[in-house]
Short mmCIF file of N, CA and C in Angstrom, two decimals:
data_model
loop_
_atom_site.label_atom_id
_atom_site.label_comp_id
_atom_site.label_asym_id
_atom_site.label_seq_id
_atom_site.Cartn_x
_atom_site.Cartn_y
_atom_site.Cartn_z
N UNK A 292 -175.36 -26.39 51.61
CA UNK A 292 -174.34 -26.33 52.77
C UNK A 292 -174.85 -25.30 53.35
N UNK A 293 -175.06 -24.03 52.77
CA UNK A 293 -175.84 -22.53 52.97
C UNK A 293 -177.05 -23.19 53.88
N UNK A 294 -177.88 -23.64 53.67
CA UNK A 294 -179.10 -23.84 54.50
C UNK A 294 -178.77 -24.48 55.81
N UNK A 295 -178.10 -25.28 55.85
CA UNK A 295 -177.41 -26.29 57.25
C UNK A 295 -176.96 -24.99 57.69
N UNK A 296 -176.03 -24.17 57.26
CA UNK A 296 -175.21 -23.21 58.43
C UNK A 296 -176.52 -22.00 58.58
N UNK A 297 -177.71 -21.99 58.15
CA UNK A 297 -178.16 -20.98 58.48
C UNK A 297 -179.56 -21.43 59.64
N UNK A 298 -179.46 -22.81 59.27
CA UNK A 298 -180.31 -23.52 60.32
C UNK A 298 -179.76 -23.43 61.80
N UNK A 299 -178.11 -23.52 61.55
CA UNK A 299 -177.63 -23.72 62.80
C UNK A 299 -177.61 -21.97 63.52
N UNK A 300 -177.60 -20.99 62.59
CA UNK A 300 -177.67 -19.87 63.14
C UNK A 300 -178.88 -19.88 63.81
N UNK A 301 -179.92 -20.01 63.31
CA UNK A 301 -181.46 -19.86 63.76
C UNK A 301 -181.06 -20.48 65.21
N UNK A 302 -180.83 -21.44 65.28
CA UNK A 302 -180.82 -22.26 66.65
C UNK A 302 -179.93 -21.21 67.82
N UNK A 303 -179.15 -20.90 67.43
CA UNK A 303 -178.04 -20.40 68.48
C UNK A 303 -179.03 -19.03 68.65
N UNK A 304 -179.51 -18.72 67.80
CA UNK A 304 -180.26 -16.97 68.07
C UNK A 304 -181.38 -17.14 68.79
N UNK A 305 -182.48 -18.17 68.78
CA UNK A 305 -183.49 -18.86 69.63
C UNK A 305 -182.98 -18.78 71.39
N UNK A 306 -184.04 -18.33 71.92
CA UNK A 306 -183.92 -18.54 73.71
C UNK A 306 -183.85 -19.31 74.12
N UNK A 307 -182.87 -19.73 74.63
CA UNK A 307 -182.70 -21.11 75.34
C UNK A 307 -183.57 -21.49 76.10
N UNK A 308 -183.69 -22.58 76.63
CA UNK A 308 -184.97 -23.02 77.44
C UNK A 308 -184.13 -22.87 79.10
N UNK A 309 -184.74 -22.76 80.10
CA UNK A 309 -184.07 -22.52 81.76
C UNK A 309 -182.60 -23.38 81.57
N UNK A 310 -182.85 -24.98 81.34
CA UNK A 310 -181.72 -25.65 81.63
C UNK A 310 -180.60 -25.38 80.69
N UNK A 311 -180.95 -25.20 79.67
CA UNK A 311 -180.19 -24.39 78.72
C UNK A 311 -178.82 -23.45 79.48
N UNK A 312 -179.79 -22.33 79.84
CA UNK A 312 -178.95 -21.34 80.40
C UNK A 312 -178.05 -21.83 81.62
N UNK A 313 -178.56 -22.55 82.46
CA UNK A 313 -177.60 -23.25 83.47
C UNK A 313 -176.71 -24.05 83.07
N UNK A 314 -176.84 -24.76 81.79
CA UNK A 314 -176.03 -25.26 81.43
C UNK A 314 -174.67 -24.79 80.86
N UNK A 315 -174.93 -23.26 80.68
CA UNK A 315 -173.90 -22.78 79.77
C UNK A 315 -172.61 -22.19 80.67
N UNK A 316 -172.88 -22.68 82.17
CA UNK A 316 -172.13 -21.82 82.81
C UNK A 316 -170.51 -22.19 82.10
N UNK A 317 -169.40 -21.38 82.63
CA UNK A 317 -167.97 -21.31 82.25
C UNK A 317 -167.20 -22.56 82.36
N UNK A 318 -166.77 -23.27 81.88
CA UNK A 318 -166.08 -24.57 81.77
C UNK A 318 -166.95 -25.70 81.28
N UNK A 319 -168.30 -25.25 80.92
CA UNK A 319 -169.22 -26.71 80.58
C UNK A 319 -169.30 -26.36 79.20
N UNK A 320 -169.37 -27.32 78.70
CA UNK A 320 -169.11 -26.96 77.42
C UNK A 320 -169.87 -28.77 76.72
N UNK A 321 -171.44 -28.60 76.49
CA UNK A 321 -171.99 -29.41 75.91
C UNK A 321 -172.27 -30.05 74.65
N UNK A 322 -171.49 -29.40 73.43
CA UNK A 322 -171.38 -29.24 72.30
C UNK A 322 -170.25 -29.96 71.91
N UNK A 323 -170.15 -31.45 72.03
CA UNK A 323 -169.15 -31.95 71.81
C UNK A 323 -169.57 -32.59 70.56
N UNK A 324 -168.27 -32.40 69.84
CA UNK A 324 -168.96 -33.02 68.21
C UNK A 324 -168.84 -34.71 68.17
N UNK A 325 -169.45 -35.51 67.35
CA UNK A 325 -169.34 -36.76 67.67
C UNK A 325 -167.99 -37.32 67.16
N UNK A 326 -167.51 -36.31 66.05
CA UNK A 326 -165.79 -37.15 65.91
C UNK A 326 -164.68 -36.95 67.59
N UNK A 327 -165.50 -36.19 68.19
CA UNK A 327 -164.69 -36.58 69.50
C UNK A 327 -165.11 -37.81 70.40
N UNK A 328 -166.04 -38.21 70.32
CA UNK A 328 -166.78 -39.04 71.32
C UNK A 328 -166.27 -40.18 70.57
N UNK A 329 -165.72 -40.36 69.20
CA UNK A 329 -165.46 -41.47 68.68
C UNK A 329 -164.40 -41.93 69.31
N UNK A 330 -163.70 -41.42 70.16
CA UNK A 330 -162.01 -41.92 70.69
C UNK A 330 -162.41 -42.00 72.10
N UNK A 331 -162.60 -43.59 72.79
CA UNK A 331 -163.01 -43.99 73.36
C UNK A 331 -161.95 -44.65 73.97
N UNK A 332 -161.14 -44.31 75.14
CA UNK A 332 -159.53 -44.46 75.69
C UNK A 332 -159.83 -45.31 76.96
N UNK A 333 -160.88 -45.77 77.54
CA UNK A 333 -160.94 -46.90 78.27
C UNK A 333 -161.39 -48.29 77.58
N UNK A 334 -161.25 -49.37 77.67
CA UNK A 334 -161.44 -50.74 77.29
C UNK A 334 -162.46 -51.05 78.25
N UNK A 335 -163.20 -51.43 77.76
CA UNK A 335 -164.73 -52.20 78.09
C UNK A 335 -163.92 -53.85 78.72
N UNK A 336 -162.56 -53.96 78.37
CA UNK A 336 -162.41 -55.63 78.95
C UNK A 336 -161.06 -55.57 78.79
N UNK A 337 -160.29 -55.80 79.72
CA UNK A 337 -158.88 -56.14 79.81
C UNK A 337 -158.61 -57.94 80.38
N UNK A 338 -157.62 -57.89 79.73
CA UNK A 338 -156.71 -59.39 80.06
C UNK A 338 -155.57 -59.54 80.65
N UNK A 339 -155.56 -59.87 82.09
CA UNK A 339 -154.37 -60.25 83.07
C UNK A 339 -153.93 -61.93 82.84
N UNK A 340 -152.56 -61.15 82.69
CA UNK A 340 -151.94 -62.94 82.79
C UNK A 340 -150.45 -62.68 83.34
N UNK A 341 -150.41 -63.99 83.96
CA UNK A 341 -149.14 -64.07 85.36
C UNK A 341 -148.05 -64.65 84.01
N UNK A 342 -147.24 -64.22 83.63
CA UNK A 342 -145.90 -65.04 82.83
C UNK A 342 -145.04 -65.84 83.57
N UNK A 343 -144.46 -66.31 82.66
CA UNK A 343 -143.51 -67.43 83.07
C UNK A 343 -142.59 -66.42 84.28
N UNK A 344 -142.39 -65.62 83.84
CA UNK A 344 -141.38 -64.55 85.02
C UNK A 344 -141.94 -64.51 86.33
N UNK A 345 -143.65 -64.70 86.14
CA UNK A 345 -144.02 -64.18 87.49
C UNK A 345 -144.27 -62.20 87.29
N UNK A 346 -144.68 -62.07 86.12
CA UNK A 346 -145.44 -60.54 85.81
C UNK A 346 -145.82 -60.54 85.38
N UNK A 347 -146.90 -59.54 85.83
CA UNK A 347 -147.98 -59.53 85.40
C UNK A 347 -148.26 -58.42 84.11
N UNK A 348 -148.88 -58.91 83.13
CA UNK A 348 -149.12 -58.71 82.09
C UNK A 348 -150.64 -57.92 81.84
N UNK A 349 -150.87 -56.73 81.34
CA UNK A 349 -152.09 -55.81 81.22
C UNK A 349 -152.42 -55.88 80.09
N UNK A 350 -153.45 -56.57 79.27
CA UNK A 350 -153.76 -55.82 77.80
C UNK A 350 -154.93 -55.73 77.87
N UNK A 351 -155.29 -54.89 76.28
CA UNK A 351 -156.77 -54.24 76.25
C UNK A 351 -157.61 -55.50 75.70
N UNK A 352 -158.42 -56.41 75.79
CA UNK A 352 -159.07 -57.46 75.02
C UNK A 352 -160.33 -56.79 74.34
N UNK A 353 -160.39 -57.11 73.05
CA UNK A 353 -161.44 -56.99 72.32
C UNK A 353 -162.43 -58.59 72.21
N UNK A 354 -163.60 -58.18 72.32
CA UNK A 354 -164.53 -59.37 71.98
C UNK A 354 -164.27 -59.99 70.67
N UNK A 355 -163.94 -59.67 69.99
CA UNK A 355 -163.39 -60.53 68.68
C UNK A 355 -162.41 -61.28 68.59
N UNK A 356 -161.51 -60.79 69.80
CA UNK A 356 -160.15 -61.71 69.73
C UNK A 356 -160.60 -63.00 70.54
N UNK A 357 -159.51 -64.23 70.42
CA UNK A 357 -159.98 -65.24 71.04
C UNK A 357 -158.90 -64.87 72.18
N UNK A 358 -159.46 -65.85 73.45
CA UNK A 358 -158.63 -65.57 74.89
C UNK A 358 -158.31 -66.67 74.98
N UNK A 359 -156.99 -66.59 75.77
CA UNK A 359 -156.49 -67.92 76.14
C UNK A 359 -156.67 -68.39 77.29
N UNK A 360 -156.28 -69.93 76.63
CA UNK A 360 -157.16 -70.70 77.88
C UNK A 360 -156.05 -71.18 79.19
N UNK A 361 -154.99 -70.44 78.71
CA UNK A 361 -154.09 -70.66 79.91
C UNK A 361 -154.17 -70.36 81.28
N UNK A 362 -153.96 -71.06 82.00
CA UNK A 362 -154.11 -71.55 83.55
C UNK A 362 -154.18 -69.66 84.20
N UNK A 363 -153.16 -69.14 83.70
CA UNK A 363 -152.49 -67.76 84.69
C UNK A 363 -153.14 -66.64 83.71
N UNK A 364 -154.54 -66.77 82.73
CA UNK A 364 -154.83 -65.63 82.09
C UNK A 364 -156.25 -65.33 82.84
N UNK A 365 -156.88 -64.24 82.54
CA UNK A 365 -157.91 -63.96 83.63
C UNK A 365 -158.46 -62.89 82.46
N UNK A 366 -159.62 -62.83 82.06
CA UNK A 366 -160.24 -61.71 81.79
C UNK A 366 -161.11 -60.62 82.57
N UNK A 367 -161.42 -59.57 82.77
CA UNK A 367 -162.27 -58.87 83.38
C UNK A 367 -162.82 -57.90 82.49
N UNK A 368 -164.04 -57.34 83.13
CA UNK A 368 -165.34 -56.64 82.57
C UNK A 368 -165.33 -55.68 83.43
N UNK A 369 -165.72 -53.73 82.80
CA UNK A 369 -165.57 -52.64 83.17
C UNK A 369 -167.19 -52.78 83.83
N UNK A 370 -167.32 -53.12 85.16
CA UNK A 370 -168.59 -52.65 85.54
C UNK A 370 -168.94 -51.34 86.07
N UNK A 371 -168.03 -50.60 86.50
CA UNK A 371 -168.73 -49.27 87.19
C UNK A 371 -167.64 -48.09 86.78
N UNK A 372 -168.09 -46.76 86.33
CA UNK A 372 -166.76 -46.02 86.33
C UNK A 372 -167.89 -45.05 86.90
N UNK A 373 -166.75 -44.13 87.67
CA UNK A 373 -167.20 -42.55 88.68
C UNK A 373 -166.64 -41.69 87.98
N UNK A 374 -167.18 -40.90 87.67
CA UNK A 374 -166.84 -39.52 87.35
C UNK A 374 -167.34 -38.28 87.77
N UNK A 375 -166.30 -36.99 88.11
CA UNK A 375 -166.30 -35.79 88.55
C UNK A 375 -166.77 -34.98 87.36
N UNK A 376 -167.96 -34.68 87.61
CA UNK A 376 -168.94 -33.51 86.55
C UNK A 376 -168.47 -32.33 87.24
N UNK A 377 -167.41 -31.40 86.18
CA UNK A 377 -167.36 -29.94 86.87
C UNK A 377 -168.17 -28.94 86.38
N UNK A 378 -168.44 -28.29 87.67
CA UNK A 378 -169.31 -27.02 88.00
C UNK A 378 -168.18 -26.10 88.36
N UNK A 379 -168.40 -24.97 87.92
CA UNK A 379 -167.33 -24.04 88.68
C UNK A 379 -168.54 -23.09 89.67
N UNK A 380 -169.38 -23.34 89.72
CA UNK A 380 -170.86 -22.58 91.03
C UNK A 380 -170.48 -23.85 91.69
N UNK A 381 -170.64 -25.02 91.88
CA UNK A 381 -170.88 -25.74 93.04
C UNK A 381 -169.61 -26.55 93.36
N UNK A 382 -168.53 -26.40 92.46
CA UNK A 382 -167.65 -27.77 92.67
C UNK A 382 -167.60 -29.01 92.39
N UNK A 383 -168.81 -28.94 91.25
CA UNK A 383 -169.30 -30.36 90.69
C UNK A 383 -169.52 -31.09 91.33
N UNK A 384 -169.91 -32.31 91.27
CA UNK A 384 -170.35 -33.71 91.78
C UNK A 384 -170.31 -35.02 91.00
N UNK A 385 -170.28 -35.64 91.71
CA UNK A 385 -169.82 -37.25 91.31
C UNK A 385 -171.16 -37.79 90.54
N UNK A 386 -171.11 -38.81 89.46
CA UNK A 386 -171.47 -39.43 88.93
C UNK A 386 -171.09 -40.97 88.63
N UNK A 387 -172.39 -42.02 88.84
CA UNK A 387 -171.67 -43.40 88.76
C UNK A 387 -172.28 -43.85 87.55
N UNK A 388 -171.76 -44.86 86.73
CA UNK A 388 -172.10 -45.67 85.43
C UNK A 388 -171.83 -46.94 86.21
N UNK A 389 -172.89 -47.75 86.30
CA UNK A 389 -172.82 -49.12 87.00
C UNK A 389 -173.93 -50.14 86.02
N UNK A 390 -172.99 -51.13 85.42
CA UNK A 390 -173.39 -52.38 84.98
C UNK A 390 -174.09 -53.37 85.46
N UNK A 391 -175.60 -53.44 85.45
CA UNK A 391 -176.33 -53.98 86.33
C UNK A 391 -176.34 -55.45 85.74
N UNK A 392 -175.76 -56.69 86.36
CA UNK A 392 -175.69 -57.77 85.69
C UNK A 392 -177.46 -58.62 85.77
N UNK A 393 -176.91 -59.85 84.77
CA UNK A 393 -178.05 -60.39 84.67
C UNK A 393 -178.86 -61.21 85.79
N UNK A 394 -178.07 -61.16 87.02
CA UNK A 394 -178.88 -61.78 88.53
C UNK A 394 -180.04 -61.08 88.41
N UNK A 395 -179.74 -59.46 88.62
CA UNK A 395 -180.40 -58.46 89.34
C UNK A 395 -182.06 -58.54 88.14
N UNK A 396 -181.79 -58.60 86.71
CA UNK A 396 -182.66 -58.70 85.90
C UNK A 396 -183.34 -60.16 86.14
N UNK A 397 -182.98 -60.96 85.70
CA UNK A 397 -183.42 -62.05 86.26
C UNK A 397 -184.51 -61.84 87.26
N UNK A 398 -184.29 -61.71 88.82
CA UNK A 398 -184.82 -61.85 89.17
C UNK A 398 -186.18 -60.37 89.59
N UNK A 399 -185.73 -59.82 89.17
CA UNK A 399 -186.80 -58.40 88.91
C UNK A 399 -187.63 -58.66 87.65
N UNK A 400 -186.87 -58.92 86.65
CA UNK A 400 -187.88 -58.77 85.44
C UNK A 400 -188.30 -60.26 84.62
N UNK A 401 -187.35 -61.03 85.13
CA UNK A 401 -187.28 -62.21 84.18
C UNK A 401 -186.91 -62.79 83.07
N UNK A 402 -186.17 -61.78 82.74
CA UNK A 402 -185.30 -62.02 81.63
C UNK A 402 -184.01 -61.59 81.50
N UNK A 403 -182.77 -62.36 81.01
CA UNK A 403 -181.40 -62.17 81.20
C UNK A 403 -180.96 -61.14 80.23
N UNK A 404 -180.40 -60.34 80.73
CA UNK A 404 -179.62 -59.23 79.70
C UNK A 404 -178.88 -58.42 80.96
N UNK A 405 -177.96 -57.65 80.70
CA UNK A 405 -176.94 -56.62 81.33
C UNK A 405 -177.70 -55.39 80.75
N UNK A 406 -177.48 -54.30 81.66
CA UNK A 406 -178.00 -52.95 81.08
C UNK A 406 -177.41 -51.97 82.27
N UNK A 407 -176.53 -50.92 81.25
CA UNK A 407 -175.79 -49.77 82.19
C UNK A 407 -176.91 -48.78 82.72
N UNK A 408 -176.47 -48.37 83.65
CA UNK A 408 -177.27 -47.28 84.42
C UNK A 408 -176.54 -46.07 84.92
N UNK A 409 -177.09 -45.31 84.40
CA UNK A 409 -176.56 -43.69 85.31
C UNK A 409 -177.42 -43.34 86.99
N UNK A 410 -176.08 -43.40 87.98
CA UNK A 410 -176.86 -43.04 89.07
C UNK A 410 -176.02 -41.38 89.19
N UNK A 411 -176.91 -40.36 89.59
CA UNK A 411 -176.37 -38.73 90.17
C UNK A 411 -177.10 -38.92 91.06
N UNK A 412 -177.31 -37.29 91.51
CA UNK A 412 -178.12 -36.60 92.41
C UNK A 412 -179.69 -36.90 92.27
N UNK A 413 -179.82 -36.76 91.23
CA UNK A 413 -181.59 -36.79 91.06
C UNK A 413 -182.16 -37.67 90.35
N UNK A 414 -181.28 -38.64 89.54
CA UNK A 414 -182.03 -40.21 88.56
C UNK A 414 -181.26 -40.98 88.76
N UNK A 415 -181.84 -41.90 88.39
CA UNK A 415 -181.08 -43.48 88.01
C UNK A 415 -181.69 -43.56 86.56
N UNK A 416 -181.38 -43.54 85.79
CA UNK A 416 -181.72 -44.07 83.72
C UNK A 416 -181.14 -45.15 83.52
N UNK A 417 -181.32 -46.03 82.56
CA UNK A 417 -180.36 -46.59 81.54
C UNK A 417 -179.80 -45.83 80.45
N UNK A 418 -178.12 -46.08 80.28
CA UNK A 418 -177.98 -45.32 79.31
C UNK A 418 -177.12 -46.36 77.91
N UNK A 419 -177.07 -45.70 77.42
CA UNK A 419 -176.44 -46.69 76.10
C UNK A 419 -174.49 -46.96 76.75
N UNK A 420 -174.58 -48.27 76.29
CA UNK A 420 -173.76 -49.15 76.57
C UNK A 420 -171.99 -47.88 76.42
N UNK A 421 -172.17 -47.12 75.11
CA UNK A 421 -170.67 -46.21 75.22
C UNK A 421 -170.87 -45.05 76.28
N UNK A 422 -171.88 -44.87 76.99
CA UNK A 422 -171.99 -43.46 78.16
C UNK A 422 -170.68 -43.73 78.97
N UNK A 423 -170.62 -44.98 79.29
CA UNK A 423 -169.58 -45.16 80.67
C UNK A 423 -168.39 -44.86 80.24
N UNK A 424 -167.81 -45.11 78.85
CA UNK A 424 -166.44 -44.84 78.51
C UNK A 424 -165.77 -43.61 77.59
N UNK A 425 -166.92 -42.73 77.67
CA UNK A 425 -166.73 -41.67 76.91
C UNK A 425 -166.56 -40.50 77.89
N UNK A 426 -165.85 -39.38 77.96
CA UNK A 426 -164.97 -38.47 78.66
C UNK A 426 -164.61 -37.86 77.92
N UNK A 427 -165.39 -36.23 77.60
CA UNK A 427 -164.96 -35.27 77.37
C UNK A 427 -164.55 -34.62 78.49
N UNK A 428 -162.73 -34.28 79.06
CA UNK A 428 -162.28 -34.02 79.77
C UNK A 428 -162.38 -32.41 80.28
N UNK A 429 -163.30 -31.78 78.76
CA UNK A 429 -163.35 -30.57 79.62
C UNK A 429 -164.79 -30.12 80.82
N UNK A 430 -165.19 -31.03 80.86
CA UNK A 430 -166.45 -31.23 82.14
C UNK A 430 -166.66 -32.23 82.46
N UNK A 431 -166.05 -33.50 82.23
CA UNK A 431 -166.39 -34.88 82.95
C UNK A 431 -165.05 -35.51 83.17
N UNK A 432 -164.77 -35.90 84.38
CA UNK A 432 -163.19 -36.54 84.45
C UNK A 432 -163.73 -37.75 85.44
N UNK A 433 -163.01 -38.78 84.72
CA UNK A 433 -162.94 -40.43 84.95
C UNK A 433 -162.49 -40.01 86.35
N UNK A 434 -162.71 -40.72 87.89
CA UNK A 434 -162.37 -40.74 89.16
C UNK A 434 -161.79 -42.18 89.35
N UNK A 435 -162.71 -43.24 88.89
CA UNK A 435 -163.04 -44.51 89.59
C UNK A 435 -163.50 -45.65 88.26
N UNK A 436 -162.26 -46.47 88.16
CA UNK A 436 -163.00 -47.52 86.96
C UNK A 436 -162.84 -48.79 88.14
N UNK A 437 -164.13 -49.29 87.86
CA UNK A 437 -163.97 -51.09 88.52
C UNK A 437 -164.33 -52.22 87.33
N UNK A 438 -162.89 -52.89 87.49
CA UNK A 438 -163.32 -53.99 86.76
C UNK A 438 -163.85 -55.05 87.81
N UNK A 439 -164.78 -56.40 86.94
CA UNK A 439 -164.71 -57.47 87.82
C UNK A 439 -164.28 -58.74 86.70
N UNK A 440 -163.80 -59.75 87.53
CA UNK A 440 -163.28 -60.95 86.87
C UNK A 440 -164.41 -61.37 85.93
N UNK A 441 -164.56 -61.87 84.76
CA UNK A 441 -165.63 -62.22 84.03
C UNK A 441 -166.11 -63.84 84.51
N UNK A 442 -167.00 -63.96 84.44
CA UNK A 442 -167.44 -65.40 84.88
C UNK A 442 -167.30 -65.68 86.40
N UNK A 443 -167.25 -64.85 87.31
CA UNK A 443 -166.80 -64.88 88.25
C UNK A 443 -168.42 -65.42 89.37
N UNK A 444 -169.60 -64.61 88.79
CA UNK A 444 -170.88 -65.49 89.26
C UNK A 444 -170.91 -66.59 88.98
N UNK A 445 -170.78 -67.26 87.74
CA UNK A 445 -170.69 -69.08 87.39
C UNK A 445 -170.10 -69.30 88.55
N UNK A 446 -169.24 -69.24 89.66
CA UNK A 446 -168.30 -69.98 89.96
C UNK A 446 -168.84 -69.72 91.70
N UNK A 447 -169.96 -69.45 91.79
CA UNK A 447 -170.51 -69.29 93.18
C UNK A 447 -171.90 -69.42 93.14
N UNK A 448 -172.36 -70.01 93.98
CA UNK A 448 -174.01 -69.83 94.06
C UNK A 448 -174.85 -68.69 94.82
N UNK A 449 -175.64 -68.06 93.71
CA UNK A 449 -176.00 -66.83 94.06
C UNK A 449 -177.43 -66.67 94.15
N UNK A 450 -178.06 -68.26 94.97
CA UNK A 450 -179.50 -68.44 94.67
C UNK A 450 -179.86 -67.42 96.17
N UNK A 451 -180.83 -66.49 96.47
CA UNK A 451 -181.25 -65.99 97.09
C UNK A 451 -182.23 -66.99 97.85
N UNK A 452 -182.39 -66.75 99.29
CA UNK A 452 -183.67 -67.53 100.31
C UNK A 452 -184.13 -66.63 100.71
#
């Protein structure tokens, strides 16, 4: 245990590279523990059902659960999150996490898969599935969540001509 502590101290004493110095601005904390990041509170999928009283019921939906095949029950998947990244020097900026679907990848790469991407001021890059729903509220605030109805593409002809 002592060895781990001395290594951590050495890392803190070393000269930070330029970007690290810029990122240590007041209000920004990039050293979030993995325990904090385990608490994902934004669902990847939700189930909406219009009950017998014509009231809308909205619930988290887990992939492991079976979905009701009832006429008035629909699944929606998270496809976009927009976040405000706080920066006291500039007022911050917006970033978007977008789930690009099978249709695009089939056309571009000839493969069928879905991938999340980060769009910000200076880059577009693939990201891990958990990134769009992990928000450390001390520096990254969710602004917009966009859910799309599941299997919507299968109900329409998406052939490009």
